[in-house]
XYZ file of C-alpha atoms in Angstrom:
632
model
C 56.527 76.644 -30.959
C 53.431 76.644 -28.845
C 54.383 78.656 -25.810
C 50.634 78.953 -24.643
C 47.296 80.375 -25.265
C 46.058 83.913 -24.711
C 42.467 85.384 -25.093
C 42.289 87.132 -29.051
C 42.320 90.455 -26.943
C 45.366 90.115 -25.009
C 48.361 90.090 -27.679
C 51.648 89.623 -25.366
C 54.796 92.085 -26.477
C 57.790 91.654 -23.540
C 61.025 93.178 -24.126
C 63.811 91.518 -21.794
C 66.465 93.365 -19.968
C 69.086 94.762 -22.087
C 72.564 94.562 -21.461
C 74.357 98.681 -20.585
C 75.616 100.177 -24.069
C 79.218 99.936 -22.903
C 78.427 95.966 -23.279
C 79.103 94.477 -26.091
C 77.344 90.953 -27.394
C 75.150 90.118 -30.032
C 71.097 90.253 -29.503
C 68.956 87.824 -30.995
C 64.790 88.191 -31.352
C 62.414 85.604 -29.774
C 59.597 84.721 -31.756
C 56.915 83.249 -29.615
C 53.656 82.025 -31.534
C 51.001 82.742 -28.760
C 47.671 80.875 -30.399
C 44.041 80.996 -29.160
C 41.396 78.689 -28.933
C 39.534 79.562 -31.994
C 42.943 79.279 -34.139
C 43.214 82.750 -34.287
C 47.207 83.292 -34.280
C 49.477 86.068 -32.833
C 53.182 86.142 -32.442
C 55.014 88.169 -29.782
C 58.907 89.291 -29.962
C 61.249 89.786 -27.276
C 64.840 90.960 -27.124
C 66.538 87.738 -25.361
C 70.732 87.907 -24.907
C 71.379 84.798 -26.835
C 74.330 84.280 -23.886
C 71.915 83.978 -21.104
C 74.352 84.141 -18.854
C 73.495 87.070 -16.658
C 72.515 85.560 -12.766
C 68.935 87.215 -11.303
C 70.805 89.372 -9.337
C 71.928 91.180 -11.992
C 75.216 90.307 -11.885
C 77.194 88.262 -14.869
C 76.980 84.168 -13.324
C 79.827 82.152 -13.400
C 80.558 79.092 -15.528
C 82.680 76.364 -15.712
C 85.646 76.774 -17.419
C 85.534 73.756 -19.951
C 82.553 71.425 -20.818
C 84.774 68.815 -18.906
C 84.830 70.870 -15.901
C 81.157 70.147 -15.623
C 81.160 66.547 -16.584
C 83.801 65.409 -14.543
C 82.008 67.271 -11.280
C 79.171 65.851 -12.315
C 80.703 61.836 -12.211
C 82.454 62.929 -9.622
C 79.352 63.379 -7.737
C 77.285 60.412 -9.231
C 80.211 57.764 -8.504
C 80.901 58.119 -4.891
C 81.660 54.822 -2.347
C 78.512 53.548 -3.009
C 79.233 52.155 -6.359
C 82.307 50.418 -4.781
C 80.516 48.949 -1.590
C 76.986 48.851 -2.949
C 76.063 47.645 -5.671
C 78.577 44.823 -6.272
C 77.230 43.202 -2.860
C 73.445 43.948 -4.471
C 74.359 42.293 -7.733
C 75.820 39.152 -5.911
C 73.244 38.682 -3.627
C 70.045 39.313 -5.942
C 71.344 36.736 -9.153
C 74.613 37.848 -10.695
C 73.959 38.812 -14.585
C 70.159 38.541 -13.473
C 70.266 41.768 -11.189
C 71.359 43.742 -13.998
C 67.596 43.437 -15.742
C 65.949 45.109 -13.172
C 68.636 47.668 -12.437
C 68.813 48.442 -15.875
C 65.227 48.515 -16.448
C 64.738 51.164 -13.472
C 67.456 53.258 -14.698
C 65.957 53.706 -18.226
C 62.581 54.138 -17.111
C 63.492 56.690 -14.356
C 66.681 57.252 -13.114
C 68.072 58.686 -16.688
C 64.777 60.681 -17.187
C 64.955 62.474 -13.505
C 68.492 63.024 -14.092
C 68.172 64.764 -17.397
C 65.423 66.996 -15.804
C 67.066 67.987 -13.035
C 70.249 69.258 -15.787
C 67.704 70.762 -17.705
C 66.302 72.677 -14.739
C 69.271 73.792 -13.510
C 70.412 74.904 -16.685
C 67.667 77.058 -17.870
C 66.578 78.983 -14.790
C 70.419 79.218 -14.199
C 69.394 79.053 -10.041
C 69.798 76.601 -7.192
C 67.446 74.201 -5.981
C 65.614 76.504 -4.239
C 65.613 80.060 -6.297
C 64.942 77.446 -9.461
C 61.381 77.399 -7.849
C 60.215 81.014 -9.274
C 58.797 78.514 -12.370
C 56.085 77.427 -9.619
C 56.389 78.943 -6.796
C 53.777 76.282 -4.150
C 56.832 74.116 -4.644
C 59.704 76.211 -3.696
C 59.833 74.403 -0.351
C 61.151 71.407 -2.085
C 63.895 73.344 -2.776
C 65.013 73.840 1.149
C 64.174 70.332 2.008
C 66.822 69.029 -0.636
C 69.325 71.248 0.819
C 68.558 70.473 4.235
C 69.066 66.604 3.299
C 72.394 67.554 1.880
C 73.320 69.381 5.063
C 72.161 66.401 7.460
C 74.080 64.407 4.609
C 77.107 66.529 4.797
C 77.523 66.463 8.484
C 78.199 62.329 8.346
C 79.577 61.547 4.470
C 82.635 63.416 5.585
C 83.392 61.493 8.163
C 83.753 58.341 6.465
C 86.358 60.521 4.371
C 88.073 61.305 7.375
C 88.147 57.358 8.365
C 90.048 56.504 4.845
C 92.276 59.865 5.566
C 93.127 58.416 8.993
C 93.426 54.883 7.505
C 95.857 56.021 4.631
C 98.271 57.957 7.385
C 98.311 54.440 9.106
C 99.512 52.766 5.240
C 102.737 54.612 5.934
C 104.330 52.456 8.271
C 106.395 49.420 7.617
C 103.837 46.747 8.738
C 99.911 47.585 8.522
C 98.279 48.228 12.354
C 95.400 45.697 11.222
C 97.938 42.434 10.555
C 98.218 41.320 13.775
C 96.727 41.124 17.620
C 99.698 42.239 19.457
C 98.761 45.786 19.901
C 96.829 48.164 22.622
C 93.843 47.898 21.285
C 93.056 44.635 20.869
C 90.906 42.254 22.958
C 91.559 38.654 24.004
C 89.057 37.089 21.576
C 91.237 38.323 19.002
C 93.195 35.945 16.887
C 95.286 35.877 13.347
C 94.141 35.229 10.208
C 93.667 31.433 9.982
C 91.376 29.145 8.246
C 88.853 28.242 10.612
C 88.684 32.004 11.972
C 85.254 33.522 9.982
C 83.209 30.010 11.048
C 84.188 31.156 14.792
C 81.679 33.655 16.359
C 83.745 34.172 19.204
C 86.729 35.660 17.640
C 87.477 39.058 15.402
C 89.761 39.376 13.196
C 92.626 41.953 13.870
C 91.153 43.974 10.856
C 87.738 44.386 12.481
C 89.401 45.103 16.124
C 91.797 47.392 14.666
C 88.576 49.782 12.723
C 86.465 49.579 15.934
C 88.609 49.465 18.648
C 92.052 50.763 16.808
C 90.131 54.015 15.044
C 86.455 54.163 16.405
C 87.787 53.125 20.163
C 83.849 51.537 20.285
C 84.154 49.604 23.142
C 84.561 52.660 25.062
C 80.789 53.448 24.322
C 78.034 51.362 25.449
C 75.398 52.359 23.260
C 74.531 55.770 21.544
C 73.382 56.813 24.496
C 76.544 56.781 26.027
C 78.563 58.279 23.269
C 81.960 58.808 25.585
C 84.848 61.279 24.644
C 85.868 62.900 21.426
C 88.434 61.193 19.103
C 91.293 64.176 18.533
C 93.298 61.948 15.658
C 89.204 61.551 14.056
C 88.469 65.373 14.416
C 91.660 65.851 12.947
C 91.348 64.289 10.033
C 87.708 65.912 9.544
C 89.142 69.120 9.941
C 91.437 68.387 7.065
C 88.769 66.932 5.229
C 86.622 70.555 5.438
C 89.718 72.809 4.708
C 90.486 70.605 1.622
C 86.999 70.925 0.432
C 86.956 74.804 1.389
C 89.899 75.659 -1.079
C 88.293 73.211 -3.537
C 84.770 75.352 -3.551
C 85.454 78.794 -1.930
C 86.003 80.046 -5.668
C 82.781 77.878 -7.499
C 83.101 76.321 -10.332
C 86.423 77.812 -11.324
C 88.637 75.965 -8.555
C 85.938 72.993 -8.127
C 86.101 71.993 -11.734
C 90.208 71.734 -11.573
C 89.990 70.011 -8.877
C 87.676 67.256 -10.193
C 90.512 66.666 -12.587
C 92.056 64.199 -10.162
C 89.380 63.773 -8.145
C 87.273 62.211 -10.374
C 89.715 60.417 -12.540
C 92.122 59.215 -10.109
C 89.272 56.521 -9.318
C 89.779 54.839 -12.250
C 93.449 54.823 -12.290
C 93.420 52.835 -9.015
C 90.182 50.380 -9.789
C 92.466 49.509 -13.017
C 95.202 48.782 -10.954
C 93.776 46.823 -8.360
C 91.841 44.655 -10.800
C 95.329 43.840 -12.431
C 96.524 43.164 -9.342
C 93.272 41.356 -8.357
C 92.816 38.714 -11.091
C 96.606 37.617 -10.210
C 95.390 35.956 -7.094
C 94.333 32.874 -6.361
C 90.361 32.337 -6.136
C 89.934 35.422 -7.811
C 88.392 33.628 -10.880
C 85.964 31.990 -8.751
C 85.227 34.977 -6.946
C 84.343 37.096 -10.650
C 82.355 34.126 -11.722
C 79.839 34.497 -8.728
C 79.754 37.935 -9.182
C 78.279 36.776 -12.819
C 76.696 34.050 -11.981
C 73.420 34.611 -13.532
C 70.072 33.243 -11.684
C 67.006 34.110 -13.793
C 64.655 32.158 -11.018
C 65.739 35.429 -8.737
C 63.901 37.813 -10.428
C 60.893 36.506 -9.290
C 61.649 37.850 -6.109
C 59.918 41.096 -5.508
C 62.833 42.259 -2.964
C 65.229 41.856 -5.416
C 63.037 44.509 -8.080
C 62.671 46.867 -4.614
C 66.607 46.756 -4.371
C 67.295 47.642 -7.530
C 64.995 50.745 -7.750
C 66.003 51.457 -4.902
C 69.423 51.546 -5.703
C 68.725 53.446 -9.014
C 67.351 56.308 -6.812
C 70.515 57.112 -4.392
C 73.418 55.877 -7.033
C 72.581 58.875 -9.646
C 72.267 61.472 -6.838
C 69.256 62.942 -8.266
C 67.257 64.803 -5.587
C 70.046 66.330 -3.593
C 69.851 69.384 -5.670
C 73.650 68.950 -6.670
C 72.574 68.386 -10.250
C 70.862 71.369 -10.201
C 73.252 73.058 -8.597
C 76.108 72.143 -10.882
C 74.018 72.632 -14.455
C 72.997 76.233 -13.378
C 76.940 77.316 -14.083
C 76.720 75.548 -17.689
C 76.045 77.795 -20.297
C 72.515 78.354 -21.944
C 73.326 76.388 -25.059
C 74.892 72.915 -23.845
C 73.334 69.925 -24.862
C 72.423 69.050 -21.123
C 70.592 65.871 -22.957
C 73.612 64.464 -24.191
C 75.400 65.327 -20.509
C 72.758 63.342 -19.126
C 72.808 59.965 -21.585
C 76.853 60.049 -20.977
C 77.409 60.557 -17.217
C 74.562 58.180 -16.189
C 75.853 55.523 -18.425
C 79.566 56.007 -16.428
C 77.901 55.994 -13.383
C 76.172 52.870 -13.983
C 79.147 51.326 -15.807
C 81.570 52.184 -13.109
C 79.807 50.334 -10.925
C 79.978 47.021 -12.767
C 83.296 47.586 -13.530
C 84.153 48.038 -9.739
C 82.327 44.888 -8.686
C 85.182 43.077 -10.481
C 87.861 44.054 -9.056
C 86.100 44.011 -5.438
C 85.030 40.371 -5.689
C 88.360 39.156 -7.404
C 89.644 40.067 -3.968
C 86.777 38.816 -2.085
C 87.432 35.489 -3.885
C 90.956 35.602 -2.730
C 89.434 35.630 0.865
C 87.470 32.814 0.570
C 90.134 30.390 -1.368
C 92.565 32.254 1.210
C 90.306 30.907 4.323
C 88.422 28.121 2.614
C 85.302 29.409 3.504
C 82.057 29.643 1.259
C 82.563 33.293 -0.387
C 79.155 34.409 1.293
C 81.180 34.503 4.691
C 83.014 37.110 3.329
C 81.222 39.026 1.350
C 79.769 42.375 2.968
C 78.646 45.666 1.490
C 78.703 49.235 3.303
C 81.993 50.461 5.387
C 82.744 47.121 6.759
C 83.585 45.812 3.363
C 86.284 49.220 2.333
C 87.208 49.042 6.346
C 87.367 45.753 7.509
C 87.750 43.186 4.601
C 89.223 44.674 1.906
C 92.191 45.858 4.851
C 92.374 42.446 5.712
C 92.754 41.289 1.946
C 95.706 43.593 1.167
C 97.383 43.279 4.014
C 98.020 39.841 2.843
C 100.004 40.972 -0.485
C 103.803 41.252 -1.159
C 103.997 45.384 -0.392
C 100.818 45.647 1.929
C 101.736 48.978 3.222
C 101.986 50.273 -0.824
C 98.926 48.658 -1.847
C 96.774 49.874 1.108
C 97.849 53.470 0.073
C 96.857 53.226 -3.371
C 93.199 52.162 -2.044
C 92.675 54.423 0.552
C 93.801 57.220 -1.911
C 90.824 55.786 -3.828
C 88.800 55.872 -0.850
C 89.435 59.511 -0.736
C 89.131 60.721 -4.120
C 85.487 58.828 -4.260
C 84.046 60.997 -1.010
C 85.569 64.073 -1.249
C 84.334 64.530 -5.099
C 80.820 63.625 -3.509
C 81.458 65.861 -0.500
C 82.077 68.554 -2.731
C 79.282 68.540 -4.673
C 76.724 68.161 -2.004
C 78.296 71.472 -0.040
C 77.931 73.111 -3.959
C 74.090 72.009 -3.470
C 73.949 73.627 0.250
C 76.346 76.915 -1.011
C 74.313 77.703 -4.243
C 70.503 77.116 -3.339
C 71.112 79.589 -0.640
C 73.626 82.277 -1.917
C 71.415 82.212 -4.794
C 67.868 82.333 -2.618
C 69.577 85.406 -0.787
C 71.412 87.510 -2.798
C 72.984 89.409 -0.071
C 75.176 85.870 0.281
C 76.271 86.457 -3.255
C 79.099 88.776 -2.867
C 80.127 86.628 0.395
C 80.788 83.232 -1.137
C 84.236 82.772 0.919
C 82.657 83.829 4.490
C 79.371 81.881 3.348
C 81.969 78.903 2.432
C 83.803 78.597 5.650
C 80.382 79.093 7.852
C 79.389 76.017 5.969
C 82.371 73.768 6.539
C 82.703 75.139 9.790
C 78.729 73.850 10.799
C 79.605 70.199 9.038
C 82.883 70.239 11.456
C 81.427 70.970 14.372
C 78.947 68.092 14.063
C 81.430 66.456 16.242
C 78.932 63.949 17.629
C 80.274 61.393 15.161
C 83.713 61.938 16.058
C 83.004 60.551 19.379
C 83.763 56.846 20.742
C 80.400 55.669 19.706
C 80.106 58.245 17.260
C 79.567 54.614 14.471
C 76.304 55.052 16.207
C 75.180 58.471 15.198
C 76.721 57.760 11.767
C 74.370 54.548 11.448
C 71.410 56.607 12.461
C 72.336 59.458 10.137
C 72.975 57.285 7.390
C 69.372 55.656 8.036
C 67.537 58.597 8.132
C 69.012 61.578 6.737
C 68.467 60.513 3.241
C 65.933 57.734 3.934
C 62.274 58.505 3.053
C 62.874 61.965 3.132
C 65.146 62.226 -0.646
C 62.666 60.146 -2.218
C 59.783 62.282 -1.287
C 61.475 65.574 -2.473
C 62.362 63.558 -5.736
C 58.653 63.358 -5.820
C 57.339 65.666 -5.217
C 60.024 68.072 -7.279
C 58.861 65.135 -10.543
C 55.121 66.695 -9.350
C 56.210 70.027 -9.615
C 57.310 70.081 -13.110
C 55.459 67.637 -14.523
C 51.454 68.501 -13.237
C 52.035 71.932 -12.561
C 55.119 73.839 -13.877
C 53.789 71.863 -16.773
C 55.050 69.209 -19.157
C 54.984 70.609 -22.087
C 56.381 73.896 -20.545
C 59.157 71.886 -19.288
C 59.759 70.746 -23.085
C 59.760 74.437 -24.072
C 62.284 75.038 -21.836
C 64.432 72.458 -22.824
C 64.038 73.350 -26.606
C 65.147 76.455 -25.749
C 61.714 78.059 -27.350
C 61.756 79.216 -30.849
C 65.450 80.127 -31.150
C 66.515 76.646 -30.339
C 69.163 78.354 -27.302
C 69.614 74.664 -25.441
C 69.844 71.749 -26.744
C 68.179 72.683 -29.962
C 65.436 69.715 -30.331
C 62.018 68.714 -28.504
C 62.225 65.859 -26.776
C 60.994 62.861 -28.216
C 57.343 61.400 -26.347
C 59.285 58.596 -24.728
C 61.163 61.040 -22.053
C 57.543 63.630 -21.921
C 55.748 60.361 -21.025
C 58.462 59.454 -18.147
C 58.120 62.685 -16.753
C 53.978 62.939 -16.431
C 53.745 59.482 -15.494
C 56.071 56.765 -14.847
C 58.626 58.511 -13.046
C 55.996 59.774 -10.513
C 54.568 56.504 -10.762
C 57.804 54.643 -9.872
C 59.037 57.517 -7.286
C 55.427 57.178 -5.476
C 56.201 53.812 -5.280
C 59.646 53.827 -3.882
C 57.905 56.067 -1.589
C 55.025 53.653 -0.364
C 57.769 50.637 -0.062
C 59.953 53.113 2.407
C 57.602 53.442 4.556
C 56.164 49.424 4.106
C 59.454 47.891 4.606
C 61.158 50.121 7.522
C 63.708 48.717 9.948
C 64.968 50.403 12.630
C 68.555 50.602 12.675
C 71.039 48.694 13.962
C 74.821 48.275 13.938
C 76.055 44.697 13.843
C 74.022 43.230 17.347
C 73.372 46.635 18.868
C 69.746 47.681 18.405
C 68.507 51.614 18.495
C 66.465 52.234 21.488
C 63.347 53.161 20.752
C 64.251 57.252 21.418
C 66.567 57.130 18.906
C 64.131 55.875 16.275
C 62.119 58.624 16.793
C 64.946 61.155 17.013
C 66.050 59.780 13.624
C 61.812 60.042 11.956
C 62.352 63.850 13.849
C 65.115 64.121 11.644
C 63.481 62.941 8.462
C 60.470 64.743 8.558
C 62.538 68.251 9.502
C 62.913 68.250 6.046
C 60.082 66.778 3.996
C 58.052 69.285 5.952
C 59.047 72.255 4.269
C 57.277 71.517 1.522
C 54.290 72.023 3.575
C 55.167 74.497 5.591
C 56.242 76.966 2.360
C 53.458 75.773 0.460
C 51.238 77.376 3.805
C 53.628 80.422 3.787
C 53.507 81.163 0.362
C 49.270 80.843 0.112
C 48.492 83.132 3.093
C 50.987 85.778 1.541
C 49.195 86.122 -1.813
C 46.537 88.590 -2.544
C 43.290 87.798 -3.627
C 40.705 85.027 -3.643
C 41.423 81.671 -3.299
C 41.557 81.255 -7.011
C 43.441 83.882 -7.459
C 45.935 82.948 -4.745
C 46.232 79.500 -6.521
C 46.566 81.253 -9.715
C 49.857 82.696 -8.502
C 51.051 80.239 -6.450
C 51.330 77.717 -9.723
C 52.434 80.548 -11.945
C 55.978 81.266 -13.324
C 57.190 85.038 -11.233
C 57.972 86.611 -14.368
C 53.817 85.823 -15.366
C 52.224 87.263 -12.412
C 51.607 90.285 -14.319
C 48.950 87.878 -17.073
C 47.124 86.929 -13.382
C 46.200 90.581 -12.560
C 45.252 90.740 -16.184
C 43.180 87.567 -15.709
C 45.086 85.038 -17.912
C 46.704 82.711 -16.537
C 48.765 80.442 -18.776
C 50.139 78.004 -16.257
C 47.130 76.094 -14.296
C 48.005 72.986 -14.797
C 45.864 71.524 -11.582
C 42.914 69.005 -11.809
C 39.480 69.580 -14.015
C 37.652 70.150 -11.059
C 40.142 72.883 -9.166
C 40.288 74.336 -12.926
C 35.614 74.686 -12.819
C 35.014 75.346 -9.772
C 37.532 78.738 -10.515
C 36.160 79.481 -13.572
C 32.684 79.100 -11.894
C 33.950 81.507 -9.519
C 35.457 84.283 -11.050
C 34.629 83.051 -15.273
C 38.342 84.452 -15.669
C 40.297 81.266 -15.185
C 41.976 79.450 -18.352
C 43.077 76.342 -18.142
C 46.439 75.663 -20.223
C 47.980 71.713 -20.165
C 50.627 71.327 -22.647
């Protein structure tokens, strides 16, 4: 195929690394048709290891065990607690059925096609987020500031693991903490469950006393600037949390992908048996039939089309350079296409399925209380911490049903938790090799920098959670996403990026081109939508808040601080890696949007990979008449 265009003087012969003679494996020859303008035609030939599975260090890369290995880490990672307090709130709230158009139409026209990129980059380069970057090298700085957002991520996600950890101990007891008001912790405006109780704004519920004033102890903390004392039973449980994810990742892929095996499965199991369980009560009919309820006249809303793509863009986990992360241990040959078709279609399908058995109970709150189902109906941790509790703990065997959820609970985050410390582990043991042979010490500094984050372990710590959860993975992950969709697609080039995926002329990934449909998502309408999403961040920004409590106007800006720490890399590399170039401008340019391995065709004065705009490509070739222009 078409690999790119050389002047009729230049005829390109590179012979890759071989393998030592004491290594055996088979050697295959690359034929790569190298054509110029004037349809003169050359082939060059190349010894290639038809393995690929040596890393850039030199050293023989892991990967995963089994092809399930990878696909189960991969839905492990893609279905997290989202999908179960997320989207079935979304789908309720924007039109029932109707909600479903939009989401579906955002997820074909961009969240599939940035997923199966970012498995195809991974895969091929066989790198991180960051070292994946040596393709265009401006960009690499994309590559730290997805990292960094898992890192921020990291430091809050696993807390709300160590809340359903700390929630499942309290399952083991003969009657659940959360049933009544008799205990230490709660207030006098407390009061049992009774049927007049959610239309009264001056009492709580002992479910919603019990998570902030049982667990969080928030009334000790006035605001987030007075965060008070540390919570030992919360630290606890997030040290527990890091040591299980430690043994699950201190060995890659090879203990990581058994232990997605229940991780990632277990899920299902439980969302089974809570839906049988579910459509047994009464109201729970009433409560599936909203969740269907299908109003068209909605989708003339534009929030409810912002919502969706929106939703589209954090439920796949593109962009957190876990995708990457996870493909680069695949080997050379899998049909990362077909991986990407099959785990977003789970990921969007276990999402509808969960909204069924969340609003079966939901409906069994409002026929419970008589109370319009809206009253009940919540999304984020109040709904998996506050009214789901308070739904079970109504059952026949409470204490046995609220440790079947919780176990859920856990499963979903720490499947999620482990893949985005895989993002934060292999973008930088891969960017500095020296890391490589240190993967255990590398590990534990890791887990112990998420654990010490102890801030939201604190009596108001709900408040530094809130503002990390606002603005950790805000803005900032849809600008990498972005600007990473840029990358490839403008500059790396598009139909480079096919090559790639085609494997070149031997066919050594997924053995086809893809068709126009995906090439056109990738120049266009994925930027397109992402730039979008981008501009809408930014239009329809709230500050935070948790329930009446409103961020001070420091706090804001400590959380933008936050935000931007990362989206500036991009240009803060992008500066680095210009000034440290030789050469003119052009010629700086020239490597800065030019695979490594090509450098040598710039000192030659051919550069196959300048991809920028018509006018950058004259005003070079004015300059120096030694520029070439190549767009797939």
């Amino acid at each position: 195929m078409l690999r790119g265009r050389l002047p009729v003087t230049h005829m390109s012969s590179t012979i890759a690394p071989v393998k030592p003679s004491g290594t055996a494996g088979p050697k295959e020859v690359e034929l790569v048709l190298v054509k110029e303008q004037n349809g003169v035609q050359f082939t060059s030939s190349a010894l290639v290891s038809p393995s690929g599975q040596t890393h850039p260090s030199g050293e023989e890369r892991e990967t995963w065990g089994k092809k399930i290995d990878f696909l189960l880490s991969v839905i492990g990672f893609a279905v997290d607690l989202a999908n179960v307090w997320r989207f079935p709130y979304l789908c309720y709230k924007n039109g029932g059925g109707a909600f479903l158009v939009p989401y579906l139409f955002f997820m074909v026209i961009a969240g599939m096609p940035l997923f199966y990129m970012e498995l195809a980059l991974g895969q091929y380069n066989r790198e991180g987020a960051a070292g994946v970057w040596k393709i265009c090298p401006l960009f690499k700085g994309v590559g730290f500031t997805v990292i960094l957002i898992s890192l921020y991520v990291g430091f809050y996600y696993n807390v709300i693991i160590a809340w359903a950890l700390f929630y499942l101990f309290s399952s083991f007891s003969g009657e659940l903490p959360w049933i009544h008001c008799n205990n230490t912790w709660n207030s006098p405006n407390c009061s049992d469950l009774n049927s007049t109780l959610l239309n009264d704004t001056y009492k709580t519920t002992p479910a919603l006393e019990y998570f902030e004033r049982g667990v969080l102890h928030l009334h000790e903390s006035s605001g987030i600037d007075d965060l008070g004392l540390p919570r030992w039973q919360l630290t606890s449980c997030l040290a527990v949390v890091i040591v299980v994810l430690y043994f699950s990742l201190w060995k890659g892929v090879k203990t990581s992908g058994k232990v997605v095996w229940i991780t990632a499965t277990m899920p299902y199991v439980v969302l089974t048996v809570l839906l049988l369980r579910g459509v047994t009560l009464p109201g729970a009919i009433d409560g599936i039939k909203a969740y269907l309820s299908v109003d068209f006249l909605r989708l003339c809303d534009a929030q409810v089309w912002i919502e969706a793509a929106t939703q589209i863009c954090f439920s796949l986990g593109v962009g957190f350079g876990v995708l990457i992360a996870f493909s680069s241990y695949n080997k050379f040959s899998n049909n990362c296409y077909r991986d990407a078709i099959i785990t977003s279609s789970i990921n969007s399908l276990t999402s509808f399925f969960s909204g069924f058995v969340i609003f079966s109970f939901l409906g069994y709150m409002s026929h419970k209380h008589n109370v319009a189902l809206d009253k009940v109906a919540t999304d984020g941790p109040g709904l998996v911490f506050i009214i789901y509790p308070e739904a079970i703990a109504t059952l026949p065997g409470s204490s046995v049903w609220a440790v079947i959820f919780f176990i859920m609970l856990l499963t979903l985050g720490i499947d999620s938790a482990m893949g985005g410390m895989e993002s934060v582990i292999t973008g930088l043991i891969d960017e500095f090799k020296f890391l490589h042979k240190h993967r255990e010490l590398f590990t534990v500094w890791c887990g112990v920098l998420i654990w010490s984050r102890l801030s939201v372990s604190l009596q108001g710590g709900i408040y530094v959670f809130t503002l990390l959860d606002h603005f950790a993975a805000g803005t900032s992950i849809l600008f990498g996403v972005l600007i990473e969709a840029i990358g490839i697609a403008w500059f790396y080039g598009e139909a480079e990026c096919c090559s790639c995926m085609c494997g070149e002329a031997d066919v050594e990934m997924i053995g086809q081109r893809p068709g126009l449909y995906w090439r056109l998502c990738w120049k266009f309408v994925s930027p397109c939508f992402l730039l979008f999403m981008v501009v809408v961040s930014f239009a329809t920004f709230n500050p935070p808040k948790y329930g009446s409590y409103y961020f001070p106007t420091w706090a804001t800006m400590v959380g933008w601080c936050l935000s931007i720490s990362s989206m500036i890399m991009v240009p803060l590399y992008a500066f680095y890696k210009f000034c440290s170039l030789p050469g003119s401008f052009c010629d700086k340019l020239a490597y800065a949007i030019t695979p490594e391995t090509e450098h040598h065709l710039v000192e030659r004065g051919e550069v196959r990979q300048f991809t920028v705009s018509v006018m950058a490509a004259f005003m070079c070739t004015a300059e120096q008449g030694r520029l070439h222009k190549f767009h797939g």
